[in-house]
């Protein structure tokens, strides 16, 4: 994103992947979050998704690693700041596909980023972060047919008290504007949502930016959850709290900093992403390796064919 002038390196990829996309997402999220918010970031692996992943991670499943805010130091020095700690944190359910949790430590605005394949099949992950009984899912005409039903199920499964509304926006950067944003407010007002409601962004960076800004502004701020479904949104735009819309005279000129309650990254959503959009996210990931982390760059170079082919296992 435009906010990042000195992207810090991700942690070594061998430590945290279950799939190439999960690897990219978890390492980049840690880096992106710390560069943009200067928060203390910690990465946990509650359990490895497979024995192979456990071996690759080569850390105890209950361990927790912490990052201090990353700045312009050499990659080696930054890596040495990764320290083990026993700090308590919210754990995923006993049986969970969460392979990585990135804790973004912003004091009372701290939030977790859950990463793993199939997380939309785990209702508890979302439900624990819903405030109130009313949820507004903001999505678009491309993503709604793919994932809206699943997300609605996750929000309401064994949770009959929660009601879910949705607003389906037209797809495209050209709709990241005030007129389209107003459709979110229209729906929220017509549905008589009050301050105890939760906005859920389901989509790529455009939806995340718009829904986040709507959540920041509606009734001066309501609860907000991000479900990013493009690689770009997973590694970049869902992290750092930047939200907003475009002005006819320039991109992202109107907005707010607003942190979500949680970010839920189901890496399986990347399976439906068009190749071009996948490549756009991968280009973002490549940049980090190029600028700050030679071993990570080399790992990507070696495995790029597998990553672009969306293979499930990489060395
Ligand atoms: N807030 C920030 O810090 C930040 C950082 C970087 C970029 N951004 C913003 O993010 C936007 C770009 O985000 P983007 O690259 O995700 O583009 P996008 O949101 O336009 O998504 C790209 C396309 O993929 C579709 N799509 C999304 N998920 C899908 C899925 N799982 N399967 C199939 N199709 C899917 C979308 O409908 C869209 O057509 C820009 O507006 C940019 O300004 C914000």
Short mmCIF file of C-alpha atoms and ligand atoms in Angstrom, two decimals:
data_model
loop_
_atom_site.label_atom_id
_atom_site.label_comp_id
_atom_site.label_asym_id
_atom_site.label_seq_id
_atom_site.Cartn_x
_atom_site.Cartn_y
_atom_site.Cartn_z
CA UNK A 1 0.00 0.00 0.00
CA UNK A 2 1.04 3.57 -0.34
CA UNK A 3 1.58 3.88 3.39
CA UNK A 4 4.61 1.64 3.39
CA UNK A 5 7.90 3.22 2.52
CA UNK A 6 10.19 0.69 4.19
CA UNK A 7 8.56 -2.71 4.25
CA UNK A 8 10.18 -4.90 6.88
CA UNK A 9 10.99 -8.52 6.19
CA UNK A 10 8.61 -11.33 6.98
CA UNK A 11 9.78 -14.12 9.26
CA UNK A 12 11.49 -17.05 7.54
CA UNK A 13 8.90 -18.79 5.39
CA UNK A 14 9.91 -22.25 6.55
CA UNK A 15 8.53 -21.49 9.99
CA UNK A 16 4.93 -20.87 9.26
CA UNK A 17 3.40 -22.26 6.16
CA UNK A 18 0.81 -24.88 5.60
CA UNK A 19 0.25 -23.80 2.01
CA UNK A 20 2.16 -21.35 -0.14
CA UNK A 21 -0.60 -18.81 0.26
CA UNK A 22 -0.81 -19.31 4.01
CA UNK A 23 2.94 -18.86 4.17
CA UNK A 24 2.81 -15.67 2.19
CA UNK A 25 -0.14 -14.35 4.12
CA UNK A 26 1.18 -15.05 7.59
CA UNK A 27 4.66 -13.74 7.01
CA UNK A 28 3.55 -10.69 5.15
CA UNK A 29 0.83 -9.85 7.61
CA UNK A 30 3.29 -9.72 10.43
CA UNK A 31 5.50 -7.46 8.40
CA UNK A 32 2.76 -5.23 7.04
CA UNK A 33 1.06 -4.75 10.35
CA UNK A 34 4.20 -3.76 12.13
CA UNK A 35 5.32 -1.37 9.45
CA UNK A 36 2.05 0.45 9.22
CA UNK A 37 0.96 0.66 12.81
CA UNK A 38 4.26 0.28 14.61
CA UNK A 39 2.43 -2.12 16.83
CA UNK A 40 4.12 -4.99 18.57
CA UNK A 41 3.25 -8.02 16.52
CA UNK A 42 3.39 -11.57 17.67
CA UNK A 43 2.89 -14.70 15.66
CA UNK A 44 1.53 -17.89 17.18
CA UNK A 45 0.99 -21.30 15.76
CA UNK A 46 -1.70 -22.82 17.93
CA UNK A 47 -1.23 -26.11 16.20
CA UNK A 48 0.29 -27.16 12.97
CA UNK A 49 -2.23 -28.23 10.33
CA UNK A 50 -0.27 -31.35 9.56
CA UNK A 51 2.69 -33.33 10.78
CA UNK A 52 4.67 -31.99 7.88
CA UNK A 53 3.80 -28.46 8.83
CA UNK A 54 4.77 -29.17 12.43
CA UNK A 55 8.11 -30.45 11.28
CA UNK A 56 8.57 -27.47 9.01
CA UNK A 57 7.65 -25.10 11.77
CA UNK A 58 10.02 -26.90 14.14
CA UNK A 59 8.65 -25.09 17.14
CA UNK A 60 6.44 -26.48 19.88
CA UNK A 61 2.77 -26.14 18.94
CA UNK A 62 2.03 -24.14 22.06
CA UNK A 63 4.85 -21.69 21.62
CA UNK A 64 4.44 -18.06 20.81
CA UNK A 65 6.85 -15.79 19.07
CA UNK A 66 6.91 -12.05 19.41
CA UNK A 67 8.10 -9.34 17.11
CA UNK A 68 9.07 -5.94 18.28
CA UNK A 69 8.09 -3.19 15.85
CA UNK A 70 10.14 -3.53 12.72
CA UNK A 71 11.96 -0.62 11.23
CA UNK A 72 14.81 -0.02 8.88
CA UNK A 73 17.26 -2.47 10.40
CA UNK A 74 18.99 -5.17 8.42
CA UNK A 75 17.02 -8.36 8.01
CA UNK A 76 19.36 -10.41 10.14
CA UNK A 77 19.08 -8.08 13.09
CA UNK A 78 15.31 -8.05 12.82
CA UNK A 79 15.12 -11.80 12.83
CA UNK A 80 17.13 -11.96 16.00
CA UNK A 81 14.41 -10.01 17.73
CA UNK A 82 12.00 -12.89 17.45
CA UNK A 83 11.77 -14.17 21.00
CA UNK A 84 9.78 -16.89 22.70
CA UNK A 85 7.36 -15.81 25.38
CA UNK A 86 4.57 -17.32 27.39
CA UNK A 87 2.24 -14.33 27.17
CA UNK A 88 -1.42 -15.38 27.34
CA UNK A 89 -3.57 -14.84 24.30
CA UNK A 90 -6.96 -15.83 22.98
CA UNK A 91 -6.74 -19.35 21.62
CA UNK A 92 -8.65 -20.78 18.70
CA UNK A 93 -11.10 -23.59 19.47
CA UNK A 94 -9.74 -26.96 20.62
CA UNK A 95 -10.06 -28.43 17.15
CA UNK A 96 -9.13 -25.75 14.71
CA UNK A 97 -7.65 -25.22 11.30
CA UNK A 98 -6.00 -22.03 12.42
CA UNK A 99 -2.36 -22.53 11.53
CA UNK A 100 -1.16 -19.08 12.52
CA UNK A 101 -2.39 -16.26 14.69
CA UNK A 102 -0.79 -12.86 14.30
CA UNK A 103 -1.49 -10.77 17.37
CA UNK A 104 -1.46 -7.06 16.64
CA UNK A 105 -0.73 -5.39 19.95
CA UNK A 106 -2.30 -1.94 20.00
CA UNK A 107 -3.23 -1.76 23.66
CA UNK A 108 -6.99 -1.68 24.02
CA UNK A 109 -7.35 -1.83 20.22
CA UNK A 110 -5.37 -5.06 19.91
CA UNK A 111 -6.74 -7.72 17.63
CA UNK A 112 -5.88 -11.16 16.24
CA UNK A 113 -5.37 -12.13 12.63
CA UNK A 114 -6.37 -15.78 12.16
CA UNK A 115 -4.81 -17.53 9.19
CA UNK A 116 -5.48 -21.00 7.84
CA UNK A 117 -7.34 -23.08 5.27
CA UNK A 118 -11.06 -23.56 5.86
CA UNK A 119 -11.49 -21.01 8.66
CA UNK A 120 -14.94 -20.03 7.39
CA UNK A 121 -16.00 -23.51 8.50
CA UNK A 122 -15.23 -22.53 12.11
CA UNK A 123 -18.14 -20.39 13.33
CA UNK A 124 -16.60 -19.75 16.73
CA UNK A 125 -13.73 -17.74 15.26
CA UNK A 126 -16.11 -15.14 13.88
CA UNK A 127 -18.79 -15.30 16.52
CA UNK A 128 -16.44 -14.54 19.40
CA UNK A 129 -15.73 -11.15 17.82
CA UNK A 130 -19.28 -10.13 17.02
CA UNK A 131 -20.64 -7.40 19.25
CA UNK A 132 -24.41 -7.13 19.56
CA UNK A 133 -26.99 -9.21 17.72
CA UNK A 134 -27.04 -7.44 14.38
CA UNK A 135 -24.45 -7.96 11.67
CA UNK A 136 -24.09 -6.16 8.34
CA UNK A 137 -21.95 -7.98 5.78
CA UNK A 138 -20.54 -5.68 3.11
CA UNK A 139 -19.48 -7.49 -0.04
CA UNK A 140 -19.72 -7.22 -3.83
CA UNK A 141 -21.40 -8.85 -6.80
CA UNK A 142 -18.43 -11.15 -7.46
CA UNK A 143 -17.71 -12.33 -3.92
CA UNK A 144 -21.29 -12.61 -2.68
CA UNK A 145 -22.20 -15.65 -4.83
CA UNK A 146 -18.99 -17.35 -3.72
CA UNK A 147 -18.86 -16.75 0.04
CA UNK A 148 -21.81 -14.78 1.42
CA UNK A 149 -23.84 -17.86 2.26
CA UNK A 150 -20.88 -19.47 4.00
CA UNK A 151 -20.15 -16.36 6.03
CA UNK A 152 -23.81 -16.00 6.99
CA UNK A 153 -23.78 -19.62 8.12
CA UNK A 154 -20.61 -19.05 10.16
CA UNK A 155 -22.16 -16.04 11.85
CA UNK A 156 -25.45 -17.73 12.70
CA UNK A 157 -24.60 -21.41 13.24
CA UNK A 158 -25.90 -22.43 16.68
CA UNK A 159 -26.31 -18.73 17.28
CA UNK A 160 -29.99 -17.99 16.58
CA UNK A 161 -29.83 -14.65 18.36
CA UNK A 162 -27.78 -13.05 15.63
CA UNK A 163 -29.40 -11.65 12.50
CA UNK A 164 -27.38 -10.95 9.39
CA UNK A 165 -28.10 -8.29 6.77
CA UNK A 166 -25.98 -7.81 3.70
CA UNK A 167 -25.27 -5.10 1.21
CA UNK A 168 -23.88 -6.17 -2.15
CA UNK A 169 -21.96 -3.41 -3.88
CA UNK A 170 -20.95 -3.26 -7.53
CA UNK A 171 -17.47 -4.66 -8.12
CA UNK A 172 -14.52 -2.46 -9.01
CA UNK A 173 -12.17 0.28 -7.92
CA UNK A 174 -14.35 2.81 -9.75
CA UNK A 175 -17.10 2.16 -7.21
CA UNK A 176 -14.87 2.98 -4.25
CA UNK A 177 -16.62 6.30 -3.99
CA UNK A 178 -19.04 8.31 -1.89
CA UNK A 179 -22.15 7.25 -3.84
CA UNK A 180 -21.45 3.58 -3.33
CA UNK A 181 -20.43 4.10 0.29
CA UNK A 182 -23.80 5.70 0.84
CA UNK A 183 -25.46 2.38 -0.06
CA UNK A 184 -23.84 0.88 3.04
CA UNK A 185 -25.19 3.68 5.22
CA UNK A 186 -28.61 3.39 3.55
CA UNK A 187 -28.77 -0.29 4.40
CA UNK A 188 -27.57 0.28 7.96
CA UNK A 189 -30.09 3.04 8.59
CA UNK A 190 -32.98 1.22 6.89
CA UNK A 191 -32.19 -1.86 8.98
CA UNK A 192 -32.25 0.33 12.09
CA UNK A 193 -28.84 -0.84 13.22
CA UNK A 194 -27.72 0.72 16.45
CA UNK A 195 -24.28 1.15 17.96
CA UNK A 196 -24.22 -2.45 19.13
CA UNK A 197 -23.83 -3.95 15.68
CA UNK A 198 -20.97 -5.41 13.70
CA UNK A 199 -19.90 -4.62 10.15
CA UNK A 200 -18.14 -7.44 8.29
CA UNK A 201 -16.03 -6.74 5.21
CA UNK A 202 -16.10 -9.73 2.85
CA UNK A 203 -13.97 -9.17 -0.23
CA UNK A 204 -10.77 -7.68 -1.54
CA UNK A 205 -9.10 -4.40 -0.69
CA UNK A 206 -11.84 -2.25 -2.19
CA UNK A 207 -14.51 -3.81 0.03
CA UNK A 208 -12.21 -3.78 3.07
CA UNK A 209 -11.43 -0.10 2.66
CA UNK A 210 -15.06 0.86 2.12
CA UNK A 211 -16.57 -1.28 4.85
CA UNK A 212 -13.89 -0.17 7.31
CA UNK A 213 -14.60 3.48 6.59
CA UNK A 214 -18.34 2.88 6.88
CA UNK A 215 -17.78 1.16 10.24
CA UNK A 216 -15.65 4.07 11.42
CA UNK A 217 -18.28 6.63 10.46
CA UNK A 218 -21.63 4.93 11.12
CA UNK A 219 -22.91 6.25 14.46
CA UNK A 220 -19.34 7.48 14.99
CA UNK A 221 -17.93 3.97 15.03
CA UNK A 222 -19.22 0.41 15.22
CA UNK A 223 -17.59 -2.98 15.59
CA UNK A 224 -15.75 -4.18 12.49
CA UNK A 225 -14.44 -7.54 11.24
CA UNK A 226 -12.36 -8.13 8.13
CA UNK A 227 -12.59 -11.25 5.96
CA UNK A 228 -10.15 -10.44 3.15
CA UNK A 229 -10.51 -12.70 0.11
CA UNK A 230 -7.72 -11.51 -2.20
CA UNK A 231 -4.05 -12.12 -1.50
CA UNK A 232 -3.52 -8.37 -1.79
CA UNK A 233 -6.07 -7.71 0.92
CA UNK A 234 -4.76 -10.54 3.11
CA UNK A 235 -1.14 -9.42 3.13
CA UNK A 236 -1.65 -5.70 2.82
CA UNK A 237 -4.88 -3.76 2.88
CA UNK A 238 -6.58 -5.58 5.77
CA UNK A 239 -3.68 -4.73 8.05
CA UNK A 240 -2.75 -1.36 9.43
CA UNK A 241 -6.17 0.17 9.95
CA UNK A 242 -6.29 2.35 6.86
CA UNK A 243 -9.79 2.66 5.48
CA UNK A 244 -11.35 5.00 2.97
CA UNK A 245 -12.66 5.85 -0.46
CA UNK A 246 -11.46 7.70 -3.53
CA UNK A 247 -12.22 11.28 -4.55
CA UNK A 248 -12.61 12.06 -8.26
CA UNK A 249 -9.32 13.94 -7.98
CA UNK A 250 -7.32 11.23 -6.26
CA UNK A 251 -7.18 7.80 -4.67
CA UNK A 252 -7.85 7.20 -0.98
CA UNK A 253 -8.22 10.90 -0.22
CA UNK A 254 -11.12 10.44 2.20
CA UNK A 255 -10.84 8.00 5.07
CA UNK A 256 -10.00 7.13 8.62
CA UNK A 257 -7.74 4.92 10.66
CA UNK A 258 -9.96 2.25 12.15
CA UNK A 259 -8.93 -1.10 13.60
CA UNK A 260 -10.98 -4.28 13.25
CA UNK A 261 -11.92 -6.64 16.08
CA UNK A 262 -10.29 -9.41 14.12
CA UNK A 263 -9.09 -10.34 10.66
CA UNK A 264 -10.05 -13.81 9.48
CA UNK A 265 -8.06 -15.16 6.56
CA UNK A 266 -9.40 -18.36 5.08
CA UNK A 267 -6.66 -19.17 2.60
CA UNK A 268 -9.07 -21.42 0.69
CA UNK A 269 -10.82 -18.30 -0.58
CA UNK A 270 -7.78 -17.81 -2.79
CA UNK A 271 -8.78 -20.88 -4.78
CA UNK A 272 -11.40 -18.86 -6.65
CA UNK A 273 -9.23 -15.81 -7.21
CA UNK A 274 -8.49 -15.10 -10.88
CA UNK A 275 -4.84 -15.65 -11.84
CA UNK A 276 -4.36 -11.97 -12.49
CA UNK A 277 -5.48 -11.01 -8.99
CA UNK A 278 -3.34 -13.73 -7.46
CA UNK A 279 -0.35 -12.40 -9.38
CA UNK A 280 -1.07 -8.90 -8.14
CA UNK A 281 -0.91 -10.12 -4.53
CA UNK A 282 2.17 -12.20 -5.20
CA UNK A 283 3.88 -9.12 -6.66
CA UNK A 284 3.31 -7.42 -3.32
CA UNK A 285 4.84 -10.38 -1.53
CA UNK A 286 7.84 -10.46 -3.88
CA UNK A 287 8.52 -6.82 -3.05
CA UNK A 288 9.11 -7.64 0.60
CA UNK A 289 11.63 -10.31 -0.21
CA UNK A 290 13.36 -8.11 -2.75
CA UNK A 291 13.63 -5.10 -0.53
CA UNK A 292 14.38 -6.62 2.83
CA UNK A 293 14.81 -10.36 2.98
CA UNK A 294 17.06 -12.18 0.57
CA UNK A 295 16.38 -15.73 1.89
CA UNK A 296 12.62 -15.15 1.65
CA UNK A 297 13.08 -13.83 -1.87
CA UNK A 298 15.12 -16.90 -2.78
CA UNK A 299 12.47 -19.17 -1.31
CA UNK A 300 9.85 -17.46 -3.44
CA UNK A 301 12.02 -17.67 -6.53
CA UNK A 302 12.48 -21.39 -6.00
CA UNK A 303 8.80 -22.02 -5.36
CA UNK A 304 7.14 -19.45 -7.58
CA UNK A 305 5.73 -21.99 -10.03
CA UNK A 306 4.12 -23.91 -7.15
CA UNK A 307 2.79 -20.71 -5.58
CA UNK A 308 1.23 -19.48 -8.82
CA UNK A 309 -0.15 -22.98 -9.47
CA UNK A 310 -1.71 -22.82 -5.96
CA UNK A 311 -0.13 -26.08 -4.91
CA UNK A 312 -0.85 -27.11 -1.37
CA UNK A 313 2.61 -28.20 -0.37
CA UNK A 314 5.88 -26.43 -0.85
CA UNK A 315 9.25 -27.48 0.53
N1 LIG B 1 -6.03 0.04 3.35
C1 LIG B 1 -4.81 -0.19 2.92
O1 LIG B 1 -3.85 -0.11 3.66
C2 LIG B 1 -4.61 -0.61 1.50
C3 LIG B 1 -3.39 -1.18 1.10
C4 LIG B 1 -3.27 -1.62 -0.21
C5 LIG B 1 -4.33 -1.51 -1.12
N2 LIG B 1 -5.50 -0.94 -0.67
C6 LIG B 1 -6.64 -0.83 -1.58
O2 LIG B 1 -7.06 -2.13 -1.95
C7 LIG B 1 -7.66 -2.06 -3.24
C8 LIG B 1 -7.11 -3.18 -4.08
O3 LIG B 1 -7.43 -4.38 -3.46
P1 LIG B 1 -7.51 -5.75 -4.27
O4 LIG B 1 -6.27 -5.91 -5.06
O5 LIG B 1 -7.91 -6.80 -3.32
O6 LIG B 1 -8.65 -5.46 -5.37
P2 LIG B 1 -10.24 -5.70 -5.37
O7 LIG B 1 -10.82 -5.51 -4.04
O8 LIG B 1 -10.77 -4.87 -6.48
O9 LIG B 1 -10.35 -7.25 -5.75
C9 LIG B 1 -9.89 -7.68 -7.01
C10 LIG B 1 -10.96 -8.51 -7.74
O10 LIG B 1 -11.04 -9.80 -7.15
C11 LIG B 1 -12.40 -10.10 -6.84
N3 LIG B 1 -12.34 -11.04 -5.73
C12 LIG B 1 -12.09 -10.77 -4.44
N4 LIG B 1 -11.96 -11.91 -3.75
C13 LIG B 1 -12.19 -12.92 -4.61
C14 LIG B 1 -12.19 -14.32 -4.48
N5 LIG B 1 -11.85 -14.94 -3.35
N6 LIG B 1 -12.47 -15.08 -5.57
C15 LIG B 1 -12.74 -14.46 -6.77
N7 LIG B 1 -12.72 -13.14 -6.96
C16 LIG B 1 -12.45 -12.38 -5.88
C17 LIG B 1 -13.00 -8.76 -6.57
O11 LIG B 1 -14.40 -8.81 -6.65
C18 LIG B 1 -12.35 -7.93 -7.65
O12 LIG B 1 -13.01 -8.13 -8.88
C19 LIG B 1 -7.39 -0.66 -3.77
O13 LIG B 1 -8.55 0.12 -3.66
C20 LIG B 1 -6.31 -0.12 -2.85
O14 LIG B 1 -6.40 1.28 -2.68
C21 LIG B 1 -5.66 -0.51 0.60
#
